[in-house]
Amino acid sequence: MAVRIDIDALRDVAGVDVCAAADKLTVAGQPAEILPVGGGASGVIHEAGKPPYEVWVGVTADGFTAECDCTAGAELCAHAVALTAAALADGFAWSSAATPPSRTAVDPRVAELAELARGLPVRRLVSLVAEWAATDRVWENRLRAQAGQLAPLTAAELDDIRRTIDNLAHEATSGDRWDLHDVEKAGRAIVEEVEVLAQRPPTHETLLLVERAARAWDGLAGYLWDAWETYEDEPAEIGGALRAVHVRLCEQVQPDPDDLAARLAEIIGAAEVDSCLDEPGDYLGVLGRDRVKALRSRR
């Protein structure tokens, strides 16, 4: 269920000083990007001479809720007010039952490592991140995305990635000497391409390119499914990674639900075995119950 937020009432609660600081951020174009997270809005605020602050706002069972990395100490900081104003200006669809990031279940292993990272000197932590990113394309692009360095993919870049995905799928089973390991390697390479492009600002064109990658893997996965005694987990693992990126992009892009349902139905129907996108329940947040039910009924 969607709700409305009264920005005037919110500004009254925040106070004159906070609103003045928020207005300066708005004039500076901050936040540059707004993403839907947990039913609320999330963004990163960049201010000259200060570290970037990640902020989230949304409507929870406790009412309007804001979370920010800054040390303002106020219930409503300037970053939260600026994000809210920007989201309202963009026509953001607020959920009436949002879940703040702090209340989202965190993998215990991730929590353990996060606590370990907090104890490191900043310089050493920065060095570790940089060393890792230098050897991993996905992490490098995640780092650049967090720093606000990545622009939407150009038409030429989209064409390059499209050709790369098509070539990977074709070469996996071309020639006389290919084997199942080539299929697995191609699948993992396709996942890497998709995860790299997903770090760019989300667009409808990016979403369609991920769907193309899903089709490519659907055409390869059958070889591994047939050899299930050797490749028991790989088909689902690779397909699940592609679907996870697709679902995340759907949540960010918010495509027309009827168009998305039609494309999913076509992709699922075209797969010779099982499509990696054939998990309608994963798309509940963007399709709604009726469309998910209709997709399930096609099985």
mmCIF file of C-alpha atoms in Angstrom:
data_model
loop_
_atom_site.group_PDB
_atom_site.id
_atom_site.type_symbol
_atom_site.label_atom_id
_atom_site.label_comp_id
_atom_site.label_asym_id
_atom_site.label_seq_id
_atom_site.Cartn_x
_atom_site.Cartn_y
_atom_site.Cartn_z
ATOM 1 C CA MET A 1 0.000 0.000 0.000
ATOM 2 C CA ALA A 2 1.369 3.388 -1.014
ATOM 3 C CA VAL A 3 1.407 6.372 1.345
ATOM 4 C CA ARG A 4 2.025 10.110 1.113
ATOM 5 C CA ILE A 5 4.610 12.106 3.045
ATOM 6 C CA ASP A 6 3.897 15.685 4.125
ATOM 7 C CA ILE A 7 7.171 17.459 3.433
ATOM 8 C CA ASP A 8 5.992 20.690 5.094
ATOM 9 C CA ALA A 9 5.226 18.873 8.350
ATOM 10 C CA LEU A 10 8.560 17.104 8.086
ATOM 11 C CA ARG A 11 10.429 20.392 7.668
ATOM 12 C CA ASP A 12 8.629 21.817 10.712
ATOM 13 C CA VAL A 13 9.868 18.895 12.795
ATOM 14 C CA ALA A 14 13.411 19.178 11.436
ATOM 15 C CA GLY A 15 13.782 22.867 12.272
ATOM 16 C CA VAL A 16 15.080 25.938 10.471
ATOM 17 C CA ASP A 17 18.807 25.175 10.643
ATOM 18 C CA VAL A 18 18.453 21.601 9.397
ATOM 19 C CA CYS A 19 16.173 22.727 6.560
ATOM 20 C CA ALA A 20 18.613 25.440 5.520
ATOM 21 C CA ALA A 21 21.410 22.864 5.300
ATOM 22 C CA ALA A 22 19.102 20.496 3.411
ATOM 23 C CA ASP A 23 18.226 23.223 0.913
ATOM 24 C CA LYS A 24 21.937 23.779 0.204
ATOM 25 C CA LEU A 25 22.310 20.083 -0.536
ATOM 26 C CA THR A 26 19.315 20.214 -2.870
ATOM 27 C CA VAL A 27 20.763 23.174 -4.758
ATOM 28 C CA ALA A 28 24.028 21.219 -5.097
ATOM 29 C CA GLY A 29 22.108 18.330 -6.696
ATOM 30 C CA GLN A 30 22.376 15.975 -3.736
ATOM 31 C CA PRO A 31 21.608 13.154 -3.625
ATOM 32 C CA ALA A 32 22.456 12.511 -7.269
ATOM 33 C CA GLU A 33 20.657 9.157 -7.298
ATOM 34 C CA ILE A 34 17.711 7.731 -5.354
ATOM 35 C CA LEU A 35 17.211 3.995 -5.024
ATOM 36 C CA PRO A 36 14.290 2.010 -3.585
ATOM 37 C CA VAL A 37 15.501 -0.044 -0.623
ATOM 38 C CA GLY A 38 13.230 -1.979 1.696
ATOM 39 C CA GLY A 39 10.159 0.035 0.723
ATOM 40 C CA GLY A 40 11.904 3.352 1.423
ATOM 41 C CA ALA A 41 14.315 5.641 -0.396
ATOM 42 C CA SER A 42 18.097 5.418 -0.150
ATOM 43 C CA GLY A 43 20.826 7.721 -1.424
ATOM 44 C CA VAL A 44 24.397 8.843 -0.880
ATOM 45 C CA ILE A 45 25.067 12.484 -0.030
ATOM 46 C CA HIS A 46 28.356 13.987 -1.219
ATOM 47 C CA GLU A 47 29.504 17.240 0.377
ATOM 48 C CA ALA A 48 32.764 19.023 -0.306
ATOM 49 C CA GLY A 49 35.362 18.297 2.349
ATOM 50 C CA LYS A 50 33.256 15.593 4.027
ATOM 51 C CA PRO A 51 32.986 11.828 3.628
ATOM 52 C CA PRO A 52 29.968 10.528 1.681
ATOM 53 C CA TYR A 53 26.968 9.750 3.884
ATOM 54 C CA GLU A 54 24.484 7.005 3.093
ATOM 55 C CA VAL A 55 20.960 7.880 4.189
ATOM 56 C CA TRP A 56 17.648 6.006 4.150
ATOM 57 C CA VAL A 57 14.129 7.320 4.765
ATOM 58 C CA GLY A 58 10.799 5.520 4.799
ATOM 59 C CA VAL A 59 7.495 4.919 6.546
ATOM 60 C CA THR A 60 7.608 2.061 9.060
ATOM 61 C CA ALA A 61 5.268 0.810 11.744
ATOM 62 C CA ASP A 62 6.775 3.508 13.968
ATOM 63 C CA GLY A 63 5.982 6.278 11.481
ATOM 64 C CA PHE A 64 8.458 8.236 9.356
ATOM 65 C CA THR A 65 11.945 6.837 9.976
ATOM 66 C CA ALA A 66 15.357 8.085 8.889
ATOM 67 C CA GLU A 67 18.781 6.477 9.155
ATOM 68 C CA CYS A 68 22.036 8.238 8.240
ATOM 69 C CA ASP A 69 25.759 7.571 8.581
ATOM 70 C CA CYS A 70 26.399 11.145 9.725
ATOM 71 C CA THR A 71 27.070 12.117 13.328
ATOM 72 C CA ALA A 72 24.477 14.877 13.548
ATOM 73 C CA GLY A 73 22.699 13.102 16.386
ATOM 74 C CA ALA A 74 19.351 14.615 15.434
ATOM 75 C CA GLU A 75 16.371 12.442 14.625
ATOM 76 C CA LEU A 76 16.074 14.294 11.320
ATOM 77 C CA CYS A 77 19.365 15.441 9.808
ATOM 78 C CA ALA A 78 19.812 17.620 6.743
ATOM 79 C CA HIS A 79 20.766 14.596 4.664
ATOM 80 C CA ALA A 80 17.474 12.860 5.457
ATOM 81 C CA VAL A 81 15.435 15.972 4.679
ATOM 82 C CA ALA A 82 17.283 16.502 1.380
ATOM 83 C CA LEU A 83 16.759 12.869 0.367
ATOM 84 C CA THR A 84 13.067 13.029 1.236
ATOM 85 C CA ALA A 85 12.561 16.228 -0.749
ATOM 86 C CA ALA A 86 14.397 14.778 -3.759
ATOM 87 C CA ALA A 87 12.394 11.542 -3.606
ATOM 88 C CA LEU A 88 9.109 13.457 -3.451
ATOM 89 C CA ALA A 89 10.172 15.615 -6.399
ATOM 90 C CA ASP A 90 10.856 12.416 -8.381
ATOM 91 C CA GLY A 91 7.424 10.984 -7.533
ATOM 92 C CA PHE A 92 8.906 8.193 -5.421
ATOM 93 C CA ALA A 93 6.388 5.477 -4.452
ATOM 94 C CA TRP A 94 6.521 5.100 -0.665
ATOM 95 C CA SER A 95 5.508 1.837 0.947
ATOM 96 C CA SER A 96 3.408 1.885 4.123
ATOM 97 C CA ALA A 97 5.478 -0.938 5.630
ATOM 98 C CA ALA A 98 9.107 -0.151 4.882
ATOM 99 C CA THR A 99 12.040 -1.920 6.520
ATOM 100 C CA PRO A 100 15.099 0.194 7.450
ATOM 101 C CA PRO A 101 18.488 -1.288 6.542
ATOM 102 C CA SER A 102 19.376 -1.574 10.239
ATOM 103 C CA ARG A 103 16.461 -3.973 10.760
ATOM 104 C CA THR A 104 17.247 -6.150 7.772
ATOM 105 C CA ALA A 105 18.555 -9.568 8.686
ATOM 106 C CA VAL A 106 22.322 -9.700 8.230
ATOM 107 C CA ASP A 107 24.258 -12.870 7.601
ATOM 108 C CA PRO A 108 26.140 -13.678 10.845
ATOM 109 C CA ARG A 109 29.347 -14.139 8.877
ATOM 110 C CA VAL A 110 28.951 -10.677 7.322
ATOM 111 C CA ALA A 111 28.247 -9.175 10.742
ATOM 112 C CA GLU A 112 31.363 -10.815 12.164
ATOM 113 C CA LEU A 113 33.580 -9.499 9.380
ATOM 114 C CA ALA A 114 32.013 -6.036 9.566
ATOM 115 C CA GLU A 115 32.857 -5.877 13.248
ATOM 116 C CA LEU A 116 36.418 -6.955 12.453
ATOM 117 C CA ALA A 117 36.695 -4.245 9.776
ATOM 118 C CA ARG A 118 35.560 -1.553 12.227
ATOM 119 C CA GLY A 119 38.616 -2.303 14.344
ATOM 120 C CA LEU A 120 41.113 -1.667 11.550
ATOM 121 C CA PRO A 121 42.858 1.669 10.998
ATOM 122 C CA VAL A 122 41.163 3.515 8.139
ATOM 123 C CA ARG A 123 44.337 3.579 6.026
ATOM 124 C CA ARG A 124 44.760 -0.182 6.282
ATOM 125 C CA LEU A 125 41.095 -0.825 5.531
ATOM 126 C CA VAL A 126 41.282 1.435 2.463
ATOM 127 C CA SER A 127 44.371 -0.419 1.269
ATOM 128 C CA LEU A 128 42.675 -3.796 1.658
ATOM 129 C CA VAL A 129 39.626 -2.647 -0.313
ATOM 130 C CA ALA A 130 41.805 -1.209 -3.075
ATOM 131 C CA GLU A 131 43.922 -4.369 -3.305
ATOM 132 C CA TRP A 132 40.813 -6.519 -3.605
ATOM 133 C CA ALA A 133 39.156 -4.228 -6.157
ATOM 134 C CA ALA A 134 42.305 -4.223 -8.289
ATOM 135 C CA THR A 135 41.979 -7.977 -8.829
ATOM 136 C CA ASP A 136 38.192 -8.248 -9.191
ATOM 137 C CA ARG A 137 36.207 -6.413 -11.899
ATOM 138 C CA VAL A 138 32.932 -6.654 -10.017
ATOM 139 C CA TRP A 139 34.366 -5.213 -6.818
ATOM 140 C CA GLU A 140 36.241 -2.506 -8.716
ATOM 141 C CA ASN A 141 32.976 -1.369 -10.277
ATOM 142 C CA ARG A 142 31.155 -1.585 -6.960
ATOM 143 C CA LEU A 143 33.821 0.647 -5.454
ATOM 144 C CA ARG A 144 33.566 3.126 -8.322
ATOM 145 C CA ALA A 145 29.768 3.073 -8.076
ATOM 146 C CA GLN A 146 29.890 3.863 -4.361
ATOM 147 C CA ALA A 147 32.251 6.747 -5.157
ATOM 148 C CA GLY A 148 29.793 8.102 -7.736
ATOM 149 C CA GLN A 149 32.198 7.597 -10.639
ATOM 150 C CA LEU A 150 29.994 5.471 -12.893
ATOM 151 C CA ALA A 151 27.618 6.976 -15.437
ATOM 152 C CA PRO A 152 24.810 5.083 -17.197
ATOM 153 C CA LEU A 153 26.026 2.766 -19.931
ATOM 154 C CA THR A 154 26.291 4.355 -23.358
ATOM 155 C CA ALA A 155 24.790 2.734 -26.453
ATOM 156 C CA ALA A 156 28.289 1.678 -27.550
ATOM 157 C CA GLU A 157 29.038 0.092 -24.169
ATOM 158 C CA LEU A 158 25.714 -1.758 -24.218
ATOM 159 C CA ASP A 159 26.553 -3.104 -27.687
ATOM 160 C CA ASP A 160 29.989 -4.248 -26.485
ATOM 161 C CA ILE A 161 28.519 -6.131 -23.526
ATOM 162 C CA ARG A 162 25.799 -7.609 -25.744
ATOM 163 C CA ARG A 163 28.424 -8.949 -28.151
ATOM 164 C CA THR A 164 30.526 -10.292 -25.272
ATOM 165 C CA ILE A 165 27.569 -12.218 -23.828
ATOM 166 C CA ASP A 166 26.571 -13.574 -27.242
ATOM 167 C CA ASN A 167 30.158 -14.645 -27.982
ATOM 168 C CA LEU A 168 30.549 -16.355 -24.625
ATOM 169 C CA ALA A 169 27.370 -18.345 -25.176
ATOM 170 C CA HIS A 170 28.307 -19.255 -28.754
ATOM 171 C CA GLU A 171 31.916 -20.218 -28.106
ATOM 172 C CA ALA A 172 31.006 -22.456 -25.166
ATOM 173 C CA THR A 173 29.667 -25.134 -27.507
ATOM 174 C CA SER A 174 31.396 -24.321 -30.792
ATOM 175 C CA GLY A 175 34.003 -26.465 -32.467
ATOM 176 C CA ASP A 176 34.666 -30.153 -32.008
ATOM 177 C CA ARG A 177 36.573 -30.110 -28.724
ATOM 178 C CA TRP A 178 34.300 -28.258 -26.298
ATOM 179 C CA ASP A 179 33.292 -29.948 -23.055
ATOM 180 C CA LEU A 180 30.960 -29.291 -20.134
ATOM 181 C CA HIS A 181 33.630 -27.353 -18.269
ATOM 182 C CA ASP A 182 33.557 -24.829 -21.132
ATOM 183 C CA VAL A 183 29.812 -24.401 -20.559
ATOM 184 C CA GLU A 184 30.308 -23.806 -16.842
ATOM 185 C CA LYS A 185 33.111 -21.287 -17.491
ATOM 186 C CA ALA A 186 30.934 -19.449 -20.005
ATOM 187 C CA GLY A 187 28.087 -19.269 -17.493
ATOM 188 C CA ARG A 188 30.299 -17.813 -14.794
ATOM 189 C CA ALA A 189 31.784 -15.325 -17.274
ATOM 190 C CA ILE A 190 28.262 -14.215 -18.259
ATOM 191 C CA VAL A 191 27.424 -13.727 -14.572
ATOM 192 C CA GLU A 192 30.530 -11.559 -14.163
ATOM 193 C CA GLU A 193 29.553 -9.386 -17.148
ATOM 194 C CA VAL A 194 26.060 -8.952 -15.737
ATOM 195 C CA GLU A 195 27.275 -8.136 -12.220
ATOM 196 C CA VAL A 196 29.712 -5.541 -13.613
ATOM 197 C CA LEU A 197 27.068 -3.788 -15.709
ATOM 198 C CA ALA A 198 24.634 -3.867 -12.778
ATOM 199 C CA GLN A 199 26.926 -1.526 -10.858
ATOM 200 C CA ARG A 200 26.093 1.250 -13.330
ATOM 201 C CA PRO A 201 23.045 3.465 -12.737
ATOM 202 C CA PRO A 202 20.041 1.250 -13.573
ATOM 203 C CA THR A 203 18.210 1.798 -16.856
ATOM 204 C CA HIS A 204 15.572 -0.042 -18.872
ATOM 205 C CA GLU A 205 18.228 -0.897 -21.473
ATOM 206 C CA THR A 206 20.396 -2.505 -18.794
ATOM 207 C CA LEU A 207 17.418 -4.547 -17.631
ATOM 208 C CA LEU A 208 16.798 -5.845 -21.152
ATOM 209 C CA LEU A 209 20.476 -6.750 -21.497
ATOM 210 C CA VAL A 210 20.324 -8.853 -18.333
ATOM 211 C CA GLU A 211 17.280 -10.611 -19.779
ATOM 212 C CA ARG A 212 19.343 -11.349 -22.900
ATOM 213 C CA ALA A 213 22.030 -12.853 -20.663
ATOM 214 C CA ALA A 214 19.382 -14.983 -18.929
ATOM 215 C CA ARG A 215 18.221 -16.297 -22.304
ATOM 216 C CA ALA A 216 21.828 -17.103 -23.217
ATOM 217 C CA TRP A 217 22.313 -19.112 -20.034
ATOM 218 C CA ASP A 218 18.963 -20.867 -20.490
ATOM 219 C CA GLY A 219 20.312 -22.122 -23.805
ATOM 220 C CA LEU A 220 23.440 -23.512 -22.144
ATOM 221 C CA ALA A 221 22.161 -24.771 -18.802
ATOM 222 C CA GLY A 222 20.523 -27.858 -20.292
ATOM 223 C CA TYR A 223 23.944 -29.364 -21.021
ATOM 224 C CA LEU A 224 24.808 -29.232 -17.319
ATOM 225 C CA TRP A 225 21.370 -30.370 -16.172
ATOM 226 C CA ASP A 226 21.831 -33.482 -18.329
ATOM 227 C CA ALA A 227 25.118 -34.151 -16.515
ATOM 228 C CA TRP A 228 23.575 -33.646 -13.078
ATOM 229 C CA GLU A 229 25.745 -36.303 -11.446
ATOM 230 C CA THR A 230 28.797 -34.129 -12.119
ATOM 231 C CA TYR A 231 27.210 -30.683 -12.256
ATOM 232 C CA GLU A 232 24.589 -30.952 -9.546
ATOM 233 C CA ASP A 233 24.760 -27.392 -8.171
ATOM 234 C CA GLU A 234 26.315 -25.267 -10.915
ATOM 235 C CA PRO A 235 23.236 -24.692 -13.134
ATOM 236 C CA ALA A 236 21.121 -23.396 -10.254
ATOM 237 C CA GLU A 237 24.014 -21.382 -8.802
ATOM 238 C CA ILE A 238 24.754 -19.584 -12.082
ATOM 239 C CA GLY A 239 21.076 -19.120 -12.919
ATOM 240 C CA GLY A 240 20.338 -17.887 -9.412
ATOM 241 C CA ALA A 241 23.067 -15.247 -9.684
ATOM 242 C CA LEU A 242 21.605 -13.973 -12.962
ATOM 243 C CA ARG A 243 18.093 -13.902 -11.500
ATOM 244 C CA ALA A 244 19.272 -12.015 -8.410
ATOM 245 C CA VAL A 245 20.721 -9.245 -10.586
ATOM 246 C CA HIS A 246 17.562 -9.147 -12.698
ATOM 247 C CA VAL A 247 15.283 -8.892 -9.664
ATOM 248 C CA ARG A 248 17.418 -6.111 -8.169
ATOM 249 C CA LEU A 249 17.332 -4.151 -11.421
ATOM 250 C CA CYS A 250 13.565 -4.628 -11.680
ATOM 251 C CA GLU A 251 13.188 -3.158 -8.188
ATOM 252 C CA GLN A 252 15.373 -0.203 -9.166
ATOM 253 C CA VAL A 253 13.996 0.484 -12.656
ATOM 254 C CA GLN A 254 10.354 -0.283 -11.795
ATOM 255 C CA PRO A 255 9.343 -1.355 -15.336
ATOM 256 C CA ASP A 256 5.701 -1.520 -16.372
ATOM 257 C CA PRO A 257 4.519 -4.683 -14.546
ATOM 258 C CA ASP A 258 2.413 -5.928 -17.470
ATOM 259 C CA ASP A 259 5.337 -5.559 -19.883
ATOM 260 C CA LEU A 260 7.683 -7.274 -17.441
ATOM 261 C CA ALA A 261 5.240 -10.146 -16.869
ATOM 262 C CA ALA A 262 4.865 -10.608 -20.620
ATOM 263 C CA ARG A 263 8.643 -10.708 -21.138
ATOM 264 C CA LEU A 264 9.121 -13.157 -18.285
ATOM 265 C CA ALA A 265 6.387 -15.402 -19.677
ATOM 266 C CA GLU A 266 8.073 -15.369 -23.093
ATOM 267 C CA ILE A 267 11.547 -16.072 -21.661
ATOM 268 C CA ILE A 268 10.271 -18.878 -19.457
ATOM 269 C CA GLY A 269 8.280 -20.394 -22.310
ATOM 270 C CA ALA A 270 11.233 -20.259 -24.714
ATOM 271 C CA ALA A 271 13.596 -22.184 -22.414
ATOM 272 C CA GLU A 272 14.187 -25.776 -23.503
ATOM 273 C CA VAL A 273 14.529 -26.959 -19.911
ATOM 274 C CA ASP A 274 13.966 -24.563 -16.978
ATOM 275 C CA SER A 275 14.577 -20.839 -17.286
ATOM 276 C CA CYS A 276 16.764 -19.242 -14.643
ATOM 277 C CA LEU A 277 14.094 -16.524 -14.329
ATOM 278 C CA ASP A 278 11.316 -19.012 -13.574
ATOM 279 C CA GLU A 279 10.873 -18.074 -9.922
ATOM 280 C CA PRO A 280 7.808 -15.772 -10.026
ATOM 281 C CA GLY A 281 7.756 -15.326 -6.251
ATOM 282 C CA ASP A 282 11.045 -13.416 -6.438
ATOM 283 C CA TYR A 283 9.243 -10.746 -8.484
ATOM 284 C CA LEU A 284 6.320 -10.233 -6.102
ATOM 285 C CA GLY A 285 7.400 -6.695 -5.212
ATOM 286 C CA VAL A 286 7.393 -5.510 -8.835
ATOM 287 C CA LEU A 287 4.678 -7.690 -10.375
ATOM 288 C CA GLY A 288 2.052 -7.962 -7.640
ATOM 289 C CA ARG A 289 0.237 -11.110 -6.537
ATOM 290 C CA ASP A 290 -2.074 -11.517 -9.538
ATOM 291 C CA ARG A 291 0.724 -11.446 -12.123
ATOM 292 C CA VAL A 292 2.882 -13.776 -10.032
ATOM 293 C CA LYS A 293 -0.038 -16.176 -9.751
ATOM 294 C CA ALA A 294 -0.571 -16.029 -13.516
ATOM 295 C CA LEU A 295 3.104 -16.834 -14.162
ATOM 296 C CA ARG A 296 2.978 -19.757 -11.757
ATOM 297 C CA SER A 297 -0.113 -21.130 -13.470
ATOM 298 C CA ARG A 298 1.869 -21.478 -16.729
ATOM 299 C CA ARG A 299 4.023 -24.200 -15.266
#
